[in-house]
């Protein structure tokens, strides 16, 4: 299957997407990060070694992320930046405007990845938003495109639209809440059969599982925090986890996951294939 983790992972590990571009295997999420402190924490993430920032129009912090990219001294091509079409912009024209607004606010020459944030707006809205992304990808403004929070039925609809409409666009990335208590094996299997990179948000379950005996045992065994165990699980699954924090020490801890490995028994202890316990919203179930 595509995107099984390589045997040796480090902070520079990346995967090649269907677009031909590379995506770093560890991302830094800025959901709910206030714009006023966003530049500072993103800069700290860069100093820690992250090269991948996951933002969105809805987060209202694209501009400070871009400011951090410029202030970092890093080459633009060495930083991977993501934004997303807001759920309220689900039509061709509205998605096009959202994309234009991202460029106006960030001042970036190109955006590495742009996703549809959620499968709302009905079939026409979803397909229209995809068309806007596909056009921006063809124009070279957006290098890779994809979806977030799509259920298998949404993915099937999109695949059929790409096949029959002539609008094109490569489905490069899918982003979902994924962790041992929400493994989404059906969605992951769909994505992997098509070489679609799977990004995992809420990889540390918003701290809600910190006291789980299985995590406490693995934490003790490996002398790592429960959060580091969960991020490592995600990486070893071949996913691209997007941990978020505004606390400098936690930003560092979340990246300090490359000096230990979960063995086969450890991974089995975190295998809960029938678990379905989201800690965030779940648009995958939407049938609008």
XYZ file of N, CA and C in Angstrom:
864
model
N 0.850 -1.194 0.000
C 0.000 0.000 0.000
C 0.885 1.243 0.000
N 0.387 2.304 -0.594
C 1.150 3.540 -0.660
C 1.305 4.152 0.720
N 2.393 4.830 0.917
C 2.632 5.630 2.106
C 2.670 4.829 3.397
N 3.086 3.554 3.322
C 3.500 2.906 4.552
C 4.785 3.607 4.959
N 4.975 3.791 6.249
C 6.141 4.547 6.697
C 7.428 3.836 6.295
N 8.447 4.600 5.874
C 9.741 3.988 5.600
C 10.326 3.422 6.895
N 11.270 2.496 6.773
C 11.813 1.869 7.978
C 12.512 2.901 8.862
N 13.144 3.884 8.262
C 13.824 4.904 9.055
C 13.118 6.238 8.856
N 12.538 6.735 9.932
C 11.840 8.024 9.880
C 12.701 9.093 10.542
N 12.713 10.300 9.975
C 13.299 11.432 10.687
C 12.496 12.681 10.338
N 12.878 13.810 10.896
C 12.068 15.019 10.726
C 12.077 15.520 9.277
N 12.977 14.996 8.467
C 13.021 15.388 7.052
C 12.342 14.383 6.126
N 11.751 13.321 6.697
C 11.040 12.331 5.879
C 9.899 13.014 5.122
N 9.731 12.639 3.857
C 8.628 13.198 3.061
C 8.057 12.105 2.166
N 6.875 12.365 1.644
C 6.218 11.457 0.703
C 5.983 12.189 -0.606
N 6.002 11.442 -1.708
C 5.710 12.038 -3.009
C 4.225 11.858 -3.305
N 3.567 12.974 -3.606
C 2.129 12.965 -3.891
C 1.873 12.652 -5.365
N 0.614 12.424 -5.700
C 0.244 12.167 -7.099
C 0.635 13.317 -8.014
N 0.709 14.527 -7.448
C 1.101 15.706 -8.233
C 2.575 15.677 -8.617
N 3.348 14.826 -7.939
C 4.796 14.782 -8.168
C 5.576 15.583 -7.148
N 4.889 16.426 -6.381
C 5.549 17.213 -5.329
C 5.667 16.391 -4.049
N 6.566 16.838 -3.170
C 6.779 16.132 -1.897
C 6.071 16.847 -0.754
N 5.628 16.061 0.228
C 4.990 16.601 1.426
C 5.741 16.081 2.650
N 6.168 16.977 3.561
C 6.859 16.508 4.774
C 5.938 15.630 5.623
N 6.511 14.582 6.213
C 5.720 13.589 6.946
C 5.209 14.083 8.295
N 5.768 15.172 8.804
C 5.277 15.751 10.051
C 4.853 17.185 9.786
N 3.630 17.525 10.195
C 3.138 18.887 9.997
C 2.904 19.587 11.321
N 2.739 20.896 11.255
C 2.431 21.705 12.432
C 1.091 22.385 12.187
N 0.103 22.090 13.025
C -1.241 22.626 12.839
C -1.447 23.935 13.579
N -2.206 24.856 12.963
C -2.455 26.158 13.603
C -3.952 26.429 13.807
N -4.744 25.363 13.863
C -6.170 25.510 14.164
C -6.328 26.179 15.534
N -7.181 27.201 15.606
C -7.465 27.960 16.825
C -6.266 28.729 17.368
N -5.208 28.851 16.579
C -4.079 29.680 17.021
C -4.408 31.134 16.699
N -4.504 32.008 17.718
C -4.851 33.408 17.458
C -3.834 34.062 16.528
N -4.338 34.882 15.604
C -3.458 35.529 14.616
C -2.327 36.294 15.295
N -2.619 36.903 16.448
C -1.629 37.739 17.131
C -0.399 36.955 17.582
N -0.567 35.673 17.886
C 0.600 34.900 18.326
C 1.062 33.859 17.300
N 0.369 33.816 16.170
C 0.636 32.763 15.197
C 2.040 32.858 14.594
N 2.466 34.041 14.220
C 3.791 34.173 13.598
C 4.881 33.667 14.537
N 4.762 34.031 15.796
C 5.783 33.657 16.781
C 5.865 32.132 16.964
N 4.709 31.473 17.081
C 4.754 30.017 17.316
C 5.171 29.258 16.057
N 4.778 29.762 14.885
C 5.206 29.108 13.642
C 6.724 29.247 13.483
N 7.246 30.406 13.820
C 8.707 30.590 13.782
C 9.394 29.604 14.730
N 8.789 29.406 15.906
C 9.375 28.440 16.850
C 9.332 27.029 16.267
N 8.233 26.715 15.599
C 8.131 25.401 14.950
C 9.225 25.236 13.896
N 9.469 26.281 13.119
C 10.537 26.214 12.110
C 11.896 26.001 12.781
N 12.130 26.724 13.889
C 13.413 26.566 14.595
C 13.564 25.149 15.136
N 12.447 24.528 15.482
C 12.455 23.159 16.012
C 12.722 22.136 14.918
N 12.438 22.505 13.663
C 12.705 21.583 12.553
C 11.506 21.281 11.673
N 10.304 21.721 12.092
C 9.135 21.538 11.229
C 9.338 22.327 9.934
N 8.815 21.774 8.838
C 8.858 22.481 7.555
C 7.487 22.437 6.871
N 6.447 22.214 7.642
C 5.112 21.977 7.093
C 4.098 22.633 8.032
N 3.349 23.606 7.508
C 2.356 24.329 8.314
C 0.981 24.144 7.699
N 0.019 23.714 8.527
C -1.345 23.449 8.064
C -2.291 24.536 8.576
N -2.709 25.429 7.664
C -3.637 26.510 8.005
C -4.919 26.340 7.194
N -5.777 27.354 7.217
C -7.047 27.327 6.477
C -7.622 28.730 6.468
N -8.440 29.039 5.457
C -9.156 30.317 5.455
C -9.944 30.470 6.758
N -10.575 29.403 7.192
C -11.434 29.433 8.368
C -10.664 29.768 9.656
N -9.359 29.492 9.677
C -8.582 29.731 10.900
C -8.220 31.213 11.080
N -8.340 31.988 10.010
C -8.017 33.429 10.051
C -6.570 33.699 10.499
N -5.661 32.854 10.085
C -4.256 33.079 10.450
C -3.287 32.736 9.312
N -3.792 32.774 8.077
C -2.896 32.508 6.938
C -1.784 33.549 6.860
N -2.144 34.821 7.073
C -1.155 35.894 6.910
C 0.018 35.761 7.876
N -0.228 35.575 9.198
C 0.937 35.402 10.082
C 1.764 34.158 9.773
N 1.126 33.117 9.246
C 1.905 31.937 8.816
C 2.872 32.336 7.695
N 2.350 33.082 6.723
C 3.192 33.531 5.602
C 4.270 34.496 6.081
N 3.920 35.349 7.044
C 4.920 36.270 7.617
C 6.051 35.472 8.273
N 5.677 34.378 8.937
C 6.691 33.532 9.581
C 7.592 32.863 8.544
N 7.000 32.442 7.433
C 7.806 31.840 6.357
C 8.850 32.852 5.887
N 8.410 34.100 5.675
C 9.345 35.141 5.205
C 10.396 35.480 6.262
N 9.976 35.521 7.528
C 10.894 35.927 8.609
C 11.862 34.821 9.005
N 11.567 33.594 8.584
C 12.355 32.434 9.044
C 13.748 32.369 8.443
N 13.918 33.011 7.281
C 15.196 32.890 6.586
C 15.296 31.601 5.783
N 14.246 30.768 5.862
C 14.248 29.522 5.082
C 13.890 29.826 3.635
N 14.369 28.990 2.732
C 13.970 29.138 1.335
C 12.507 28.758 1.198
N 11.781 29.501 0.364
C 10.351 29.226 0.195
C 10.103 27.773 -0.197
N 10.964 27.235 -1.064
C 10.742 25.858 -1.541
C 10.998 24.809 -0.453
N 11.568 25.232 0.683
C 11.823 24.299 1.779
C 10.704 24.293 2.818
N 9.680 25.114 2.587
C 8.547 25.167 3.517
C 7.274 24.755 2.782
N 6.474 23.928 3.412
C 5.238 23.427 2.818
C 4.061 24.088 3.539
N 3.246 24.809 2.766
C 2.137 25.567 3.372
C 0.798 25.120 2.795
N -0.156 24.879 3.691
C -1.490 24.406 3.304
C -2.561 25.410 3.704
N -3.549 25.600 2.823
C -4.766 26.306 3.221
C -5.970 25.520 2.715
N -7.176 26.029 3.023
C -8.384 25.257 2.706
C -9.544 26.175 2.320
N -10.357 25.688 1.395
C -11.601 26.369 1.005
C -12.574 26.286 2.187
N -13.101 27.415 2.672
C -14.006 27.360 3.825
C -15.313 26.644 3.494
N -15.939 26.031 4.501
C -17.215 25.344 4.281
C -18.300 26.253 3.697
N -18.197 27.570 3.944
C -19.214 28.496 3.418
C -18.881 28.978 2.000
N -17.808 28.482 1.435
C -17.411 28.909 0.072
C -17.495 27.746 -0.908
N -18.493 26.915 -0.729
C -18.590 25.691 -1.524
C -19.390 25.877 -2.810
N -18.772 26.599 -3.740
C -19.267 26.696 -5.112
C -18.070 27.117 -5.941
N -18.191 27.042 -7.237
C -17.064 27.399 -8.095
C -16.617 28.840 -7.851
N -17.560 29.775 -7.925
C -17.211 31.200 -7.788
C -16.701 31.516 -6.389
N -17.375 30.982 -5.361
C -16.979 31.280 -3.977
C -15.609 30.680 -3.655
N -15.354 29.476 -4.143
C -14.052 28.841 -3.898
C -12.943 29.616 -4.610
N -13.254 30.070 -5.819
C -12.281 30.869 -6.573
C -11.905 32.143 -5.793
N -12.923 32.783 -5.227
C -12.680 34.001 -4.429
C -11.869 33.676 -3.181
N -12.163 32.536 -2.548
C -11.415 32.145 -1.351
C -9.938 31.957 -1.685
N -9.668 31.308 -2.803
C -8.282 31.077 -3.233
C -7.592 32.413 -3.501
N -8.293 33.303 -4.212
C -7.731 34.641 -4.485
C -7.433 35.376 -3.182
N -8.325 35.249 -2.202
C -8.130 35.921 -0.908
C -6.904 35.373 -0.184
N -6.672 34.069 -0.298
C -5.482 33.480 0.327
C -4.212 34.114 -0.230
N -4.180 34.285 -1.542
C -2.989 34.902 -2.157
C -2.870 36.376 -1.786
N -4.007 37.079 -1.742
C -3.985 38.500 -1.377
C -3.471 38.676 0.052
N -3.909 37.804 0.950
C -3.508 37.940 2.353
C -2.091 37.480 2.614
N -1.685 36.387 1.991
C -0.362 35.826 2.305
C 0.767 36.466 1.512
N 0.453 36.950 0.308
C 1.509 37.479 -0.549
C 2.434 36.388 -1.100
N 2.021 35.144 -0.990
C 2.854 34.043 -1.499
C 2.706 33.917 -3.013
N 3.761 33.465 -3.669
C 3.717 33.249 -5.125
C 2.961 31.980 -5.476
N 3.025 31.012 -4.585
C 2.281 29.765 -4.795
C 1.938 29.192 -3.428
N 0.936 28.330 -3.396
C 0.567 27.608 -2.179
C 0.791 26.129 -2.458
N 1.426 25.447 -1.510
C 1.817 24.049 -1.740
C 0.615 23.117 -1.829
N -0.358 23.315 -0.941
C -1.504 22.416 -0.889
C -2.751 23.206 -0.518
N -3.828 22.986 -1.258
C -5.107 23.624 -0.942
C -6.154 22.521 -0.918
N -6.888 22.454 0.186
C -7.886 21.403 0.375
C -9.296 21.988 0.408
N -10.279 21.183 0.083
C -11.669 21.507 0.390
C -11.859 21.110 1.852
N -12.248 22.069 2.690
C -12.225 21.863 4.143
C -13.255 20.835 4.622
N -14.421 20.812 3.972
C -15.481 19.884 4.393
C -16.432 19.663 3.227
N -17.100 18.500 3.196
C -17.931 18.142 2.041
C -19.352 18.716 2.099
N -19.444 20.004 2.429
C -20.768 20.620 2.496
C -21.106 21.270 1.154
N -22.303 21.823 1.046
C -22.678 22.554 -0.164
C -23.366 21.720 -1.228
N -23.617 20.429 -0.926
C -24.259 19.580 -1.925
C -23.295 19.210 -3.043
N -23.741 18.301 -3.896
C -22.869 17.813 -4.974
C -22.377 18.946 -5.863
N -23.280 19.830 -6.248
C -22.890 20.927 -7.147
C -21.832 21.816 -6.508
N -22.024 22.117 -5.216
C -21.056 22.947 -4.501
C -19.699 22.282 -4.392
N -19.719 20.996 -4.050
C -18.446 20.250 -3.918
C -17.703 20.194 -5.248
N -18.432 19.869 -6.297
C -17.789 19.759 -7.618
C -17.307 21.120 -8.106
N -18.064 22.161 -7.815
C -17.654 23.512 -8.205
C -16.371 23.933 -7.508
N -16.288 23.633 -6.215
C -15.080 23.972 -5.454
C -13.873 23.206 -6.002
N -14.095 21.935 -6.359
C -12.998 21.149 -6.937
C -12.539 21.755 -8.259
N -13.497 22.178 -9.070
C -13.143 22.785 -10.361
C -12.248 24.008 -10.160
N -12.576 24.825 -9.154
C -11.759 26.009 -8.862
C -10.343 25.607 -8.450
N -10.227 24.550 -7.649
C -8.901 24.069 -7.240
C -8.122 23.510 -8.430
N -8.810 22.733 -9.260
C -8.151 22.126 -10.418
C -7.616 23.200 -11.369
N -8.385 24.264 -11.549
C -7.930 25.369 -12.417
C -6.700 26.053 -11.834
N -6.721 26.272 -10.509
C -5.578 26.921 -9.858
C -4.341 26.020 -9.910
N -4.567 24.718 -9.840
C -3.451 23.775 -9.954
C -2.866 23.814 -11.370
N -3.746 23.821 -12.363
C -3.274 23.892 -13.761
C -2.490 25.166 -14.018
N -2.910 26.250 -13.365
C -2.247 27.553 -13.558
C -0.921 27.637 -12.798
N -0.635 26.626 -11.964
C 0.627 26.622 -11.227
C 0.602 27.436 -9.948
N -0.560 28.002 -9.609
C -0.659 28.804 -8.377
C -0.698 27.888 -7.150
N -1.384 26.772 -7.305
C -1.459 25.777 -6.231
C -0.818 24.500 -6.759
N 0.130 23.968 -6.014
C 0.889 22.823 -6.533
C 0.155 21.490 -6.371
N -0.518 21.325 -5.242
C -1.214 20.070 -4.969
C -2.570 20.392 -4.355
N -3.536 19.519 -4.581
C -4.893 19.777 -4.094
C -5.484 18.510 -3.482
N -6.548 18.701 -2.714
C -7.153 17.536 -2.074
C -8.391 17.915 -1.298
N -8.778 17.032 -0.390
C -10.020 17.207 0.352
C -9.779 16.934 1.830
N -10.706 17.390 2.646
C -10.654 17.140 4.075
C -12.047 16.744 4.549
N -12.097 15.781 5.442
C -13.366 15.363 6.057
C -14.353 14.728 5.086
N -13.876 14.203 3.973
C -14.763 13.514 3.018
C -14.997 12.070 3.464
N -16.256 11.636 3.421
C -16.560 10.227 3.603
C -16.307 9.475 2.313
N -16.366 8.147 2.360
C -16.133 7.341 1.155
C -17.138 7.710 0.061
N -18.375 7.997 0.432
C -19.381 8.356 -0.583
C -19.029 9.679 -1.269
N -18.441 10.614 -0.508
C -17.989 11.877 -1.116
C -16.795 11.627 -2.041
N -15.894 10.759 -1.602
C -14.703 10.438 -2.400
C -15.097 9.763 -3.712
N -16.057 8.839 -3.642
C -16.533 8.177 -4.864
C -17.150 9.197 -5.826
N -17.917 10.115 -5.276
C -18.553 11.170 -6.093
C -17.490 12.025 -6.781
N -16.451 12.398 -6.026
C -15.380 13.230 -6.584
C -14.616 12.475 -7.668
N -14.318 11.216 -7.419
C -13.580 10.418 -8.399
C -14.364 10.330 -9.709
N -15.655 10.127 -9.588
C -16.502 10.052 -10.790
C -16.528 11.400 -11.521
N -16.588 12.486 -10.753
C -16.594 13.832 -11.347
C -15.289 14.099 -12.097
N -14.171 13.756 -11.479
C -12.871 13.966 -12.136
C -12.802 13.150 -13.432
N -13.316 11.922 -13.369
C -13.241 11.019 -14.515
C -14.112 11.496 -15.674
N -15.291 12.025 -15.365
C -16.277 12.293 -16.423
C -16.444 13.750 -16.818
N -15.925 14.672 -16.021
C -16.211 16.096 -16.283
C -15.174 16.775 -17.155
N -13.957 16.205 -17.177
C -12.888 16.855 -17.944
C -12.214 17.996 -17.209
N -12.608 18.276 -15.928
C -11.975 19.401 -15.218
C -10.580 19.034 -14.716
N -10.331 17.730 -14.545
C -8.996 17.293 -14.134
C -8.715 17.589 -12.671
N -7.441 17.770 -12.386
C -7.001 17.952 -11.006
C -6.572 16.611 -10.433
N -5.460 16.592 -9.696
C -5.001 15.340 -9.087
C -5.428 15.323 -7.627
N -6.027 14.231 -7.197
C -6.357 14.090 -5.782
C -5.074 13.663 -5.062
N -4.471 14.615 -4.377
C -3.140 14.402 -3.807
C -3.166 14.025 -2.332
N -4.071 14.659 -1.586
C -4.076 14.521 -0.130
C -5.509 14.445 0.377
N -5.715 13.630 1.400
C -6.961 13.645 2.165
C -6.620 13.864 3.626
N -7.377 14.733 4.291
C -7.096 15.030 5.705
C -8.323 14.676 6.548
N -8.077 13.938 7.621
C -9.162 13.508 8.507
C -8.698 13.486 9.959
N -9.657 13.515 10.883
C -9.330 13.178 12.269
C -9.059 11.675 12.297
N -7.833 11.325 12.639
C -7.448 9.903 12.703
C -6.541 9.693 13.912
N -6.866 8.676 14.689
C -6.064 8.247 15.837
C -6.564 6.848 16.197
N -5.962 6.171 17.165
C -6.391 4.781 17.429
C -7.881 4.623 17.747
N -8.507 5.661 18.297
C -9.927 5.564 18.655
C -10.847 5.994 17.518
N -10.237 6.404 16.417
C -10.986 6.742 15.193
C -10.109 6.393 13.985
N -9.904 5.092 13.736
C -8.925 4.697 12.709
C -9.393 4.905 11.271
N -10.709 4.973 11.029
C -11.260 5.223 9.686
C -10.640 4.307 8.629
N -10.608 3.024 8.909
C -9.927 2.096 7.999
C -10.531 2.072 6.598
N -11.843 2.274 6.490
C -12.470 2.272 5.155
C -11.973 3.439 4.313
N -11.881 4.612 4.935
C -11.413 5.813 4.225
C -9.930 5.678 3.885
N -9.149 5.213 4.861
C -7.704 5.050 4.641
C -7.445 4.079 3.490
N -8.192 2.993 3.468
C -8.017 1.999 2.407
C -8.349 2.604 1.040
N -9.418 3.389 0.976
C -9.809 4.063 -0.275
C -8.658 4.954 -0.756
N -8.122 5.745 0.159
C -7.053 6.681 -0.196
C -5.791 5.954 -0.638
N -5.435 4.925 0.082
C -4.178 4.234 -0.208
C -4.207 3.518 -1.547
N -5.364 3.015 -1.919
C -5.457 2.341 -3.216
C -5.172 3.314 -4.354
N -5.312 4.590 -4.079
C -5.127 5.616 -5.117
C -3.904 6.494 -4.861
N -3.038 6.047 -3.952
C -1.804 6.777 -3.638
C -2.079 8.174 -3.080
N -3.232 8.353 -2.443
C -3.573 9.644 -1.827
C -2.942 9.691 -0.435
N -2.164 10.725 -0.164
C -1.525 10.873 1.152
C -2.600 11.138 2.211
N -2.486 10.454 3.344
C -3.454 10.599 4.435
C -2.854 11.474 5.533
N -3.475 12.630 5.755
C -3.071 13.506 6.858
C -3.995 13.256 8.048
N -3.411 13.275 9.254
C -4.176 12.996 10.474
C -4.204 14.221 11.377
N -5.391 14.845 11.475
C -5.494 15.923 12.466
C -6.052 15.362 13.779
N -5.901 16.160 14.841
C -6.177 15.668 16.210
C -5.424 14.361 16.493
N -4.150 14.262 16.102
C -3.436 12.989 16.299
C -3.240 12.656 17.775
N -3.316 13.698 18.641
C -3.174 13.414 20.076
C -4.528 13.558 20.788
N -5.613 13.495 20.015
C -6.987 13.391 20.534
C -7.315 14.511 21.523
N -6.712 15.695 21.284
C -6.950 16.867 22.144
C -6.696 16.578 23.624
N -5.820 15.631 23.880
C -5.467 15.307 25.265
C -6.501 14.482 26.008
N -7.578 14.112 25.321
C -8.686 13.434 26.005
C -8.360 12.003 26.422
N -7.310 11.415 25.837
C -6.976 10.015 26.129
C -5.693 9.874 26.939
N -5.238 10.979 27.501
C -3.938 10.977 28.199
C -3.834 9.907 29.284
N -4.950 9.603 29.935
C -4.907 8.650 31.049
C -5.213 7.207 30.648
N -5.379 6.961 29.363
C -5.658 5.584 28.910
C -4.521 4.655 29.356
N -4.862 3.525 29.991
C -3.809 2.600 30.460
C -2.827 2.195 29.359
N -3.340 1.955 28.136
C -2.444 1.528 27.055
C -1.402 2.614 26.756
N -1.812 3.877 26.783
C -0.866 4.972 26.528
C 0.110 5.134 27.685
N -0.397 4.993 28.900
C 0.478 5.116 30.067
C 1.551 4.020 30.052
N 1.134 2.801 29.669
C 2.090 1.686 29.614
C 3.157 1.921 28.546
N 2.735 2.382 27.368
C 3.695 2.623 26.282
C 4.598 3.812 26.599
N 4.041 4.799 27.268
C 4.810 5.971 27.681
C 5.938 5.551 28.631
N 5.587 4.709 29.577
C 6.573 4.217 30.548
C 7.625 3.347 29.857
N 7.163 2.460 28.983
C 8.060 1.537 28.281
C 9.106 2.294 27.463
N 8.688 3.330 26.757
C 9.595 4.038 25.835
C 10.177 5.321 26.425
N 9.740 5.651 27.666
C 10.193 6.904 28.306
C 9.889 8.117 27.433
N 8.688 8.092 26.915
C 8.187 9.193 26.092
C 6.824 9.612 26.623
N 6.359 10.798 26.267
C 5.037 11.221 26.723
C 3.959 10.456 25.948
N 2.751 10.424 26.503
C 1.636 9.765 25.808
C 1.401 10.410 24.447
N 1.614 11.756 24.362
C 1.415 12.463 23.087
C 2.450 12.022 22.059
N 3.687 11.863 22.494
C 4.740 11.404 21.577
C 4.445 9.987 21.071
N 3.884 9.151 21.934
C 3.507 7.790 21.522
C 2.462 7.852 20.408
N 1.463 8.731 20.562
C 0.396 8.832 19.552
C 0.912 9.398 18.231
N 1.793 10.382 18.302
C 2.357 10.946 17.061
C 3.209 9.894 16.351
N 3.964 9.143 17.146
C 4.792 8.074 16.562
C 3.915 7.004 15.908
N 2.801 6.652 16.562
C 1.850 5.688 15.976
C 1.412 6.161 14.593
N 1.038 7.431 14.517
C 0.566 8.011 13.264
C 1.643 7.956 12.185
N 2.862 8.314 12.551
C 3.975 8.280 11.599
C 4.253 6.856 11.122
N 4.220 5.895 12.044
C 4.498 4.516 11.649
C 3.385 3.912 10.800
N 2.197 4.477 10.887
C 1.103 4.060 10.026
C 1.272 4.618 8.611
N 2.238 5.535 8.442
C 2.445 6.157 7.142
C 1.591 7.394 6.928
N 0.970 7.878 8.020
C 0.160 9.098 7.921
C 1.055 10.328 8.080
N 0.465 11.495 7.831
C 1.134 12.775 8.063
C 0.400 13.442 9.227
N 0.879 13.255 10.474
C 0.189 13.852 11.613
C 0.394 15.366 11.664
N -0.624 16.068 12.190
C -0.604 17.533 12.255
C -0.836 17.986 13.697
N 0.090 17.673 14.610
C -0.108 18.107 15.996
C -0.097 19.625 16.091
N -0.897 20.155 17.020
C -0.925 21.606 17.216
C -0.659 21.934 18.676
N 0.074 22.999 18.892
C 0.310 23.518 20.235
C 0.868 24.925 20.094
N 0.594 25.772 21.092
C 1.210 27.107 21.102
C 2.252 27.186 22.218
N 2.479 26.070 22.896
C 3.457 26.035 23.988
C 4.804 25.574 23.442
N 5.842 26.424 23.532
C 7.139 26.083 22.929
C 7.655 24.699 23.298
N 7.572 24.316 24.594
C 8.103 23.005 24.987
C 7.322 21.867 24.330
N 6.003 22.047 24.177
C 5.197 20.993 23.553
C 5.441 20.938 22.053
N 5.642 22.100 21.440
C 5.985 22.125 20.008
C 7.247 21.278 19.800
N 8.204 21.452 20.695
C 9.464 20.696 20.612
C 9.228 19.204 20.880
N 8.463 18.900 21.928
C 8.188 17.493 22.270
C 7.491 16.767 21.123
N 6.542 17.461 20.481
C 5.771 16.822 19.406
C 6.637 16.482 18.198
N 7.786 17.127 18.085
C 8.719 16.813 16.985
C 9.811 15.834 17.427
N 9.895 15.587 18.732
C 10.945 14.724 19.271
C 10.441 13.279 19.331
N 10.148 12.748 18.169
C 9.507 11.422 18.078
C 10.277 10.477 17.143
N 11.524 10.837 16.871
C 12.283 10.074 15.878
C 13.414 9.248 16.488
N 13.468 9.188 17.829
C 14.546 8.434 18.486
C 14.005 7.190 19.199
N 12.779 6.795 18.864
C 12.242 5.546 19.412
C 11.288 4.949 18.392
N 10.936 3.700 18.608
C 10.054 3.014 17.646
C 9.077 2.130 18.411
N 7.824 2.159 18.000
C 6.826 1.253 18.553
C 6.990 -0.099 17.863
N 7.098 -1.173 18.658
C 7.265 -2.485 18.031
C 5.895 -3.058 17.634
N 5.925 -4.227 17.081
C 4.691 -4.830 16.554
C 3.623 -4.989 17.639
N 4.034 -5.393 18.829
C 3.079 -5.551 19.936
C 2.508 -4.207 20.369
N 3.371 -3.185 20.390
C 2.903 -1.831 20.734
C 1.822 -1.380 19.754
N 2.106 -1.567 18.471
C 1.152 -1.134 17.436
C -0.161 -1.924 17.552
N -0.038 -3.230 17.863
C -1.246 -4.061 18.030
C -2.082 -3.577 19.202
N -1.410 -3.124 20.264
C -2.141 -2.668 21.450
C -2.936 -1.388 21.168
N -2.550 -0.693 20.116
C -3.270 0.528 19.720
C -4.188 0.293 18.516
N -4.365 -0.963 18.163
C -5.212 -1.301 17.013
C -6.645 -1.530 17.497
N -7.516 -0.589 17.180
C -8.922 -0.687 17.587
C -9.785 -0.471 16.352
N -9.824 -1.470 15.459
C -10.425 -1.276 14.145
C -11.902 -0.901 14.165
N -12.611 -1.263 15.224
C -14.049 -0.980 15.267
C -14.400 0.254 16.088
N -13.382 0.942 16.565
C -13.637 2.128 17.389
C -14.073 3.302 16.517
N -15.048 4.064 17.013
C -15.520 5.245 16.279
C -15.843 6.327 17.296
N -14.808 7.023 17.735
C -14.975 8.019 18.796
C -14.279 9.326 18.431
N -14.925 10.163 17.597
C -14.331 11.439 17.228
C -14.228 12.382 18.429
N -13.208 13.221 18.427
C -13.118 14.275 19.452
C -13.413 15.637 18.836
N -13.584 15.686 17.508
C -13.878 16.940 16.812
C -15.155 16.753 15.989
N -15.430 17.681 15.083
C -16.588 17.550 14.186
C -16.378 16.359 13.259
N -17.436 15.864 12.646
C -17.264 14.739 11.729
C -18.136 14.889 10.482
N -17.705 15.747 9.547
C -18.468 15.940 8.302
C -18.478 14.732 7.382
N -17.659 13.696 7.665
C -17.624 12.525 6.791
C -19.010 11.872 6.678
N -19.832 12.065 7.706
C -21.154 11.417 7.745
C -22.245 12.247 7.061
N -21.860 13.446 6.574
C -22.861 14.338 5.955
C -23.414 13.736 4.661
N -24.733 13.843 4.496
C -25.361 13.343 3.268
C -26.115 14.449 2.532
N -25.689 15.689 2.748
C -26.377 16.807 2.064
C -25.978 16.864 0.599
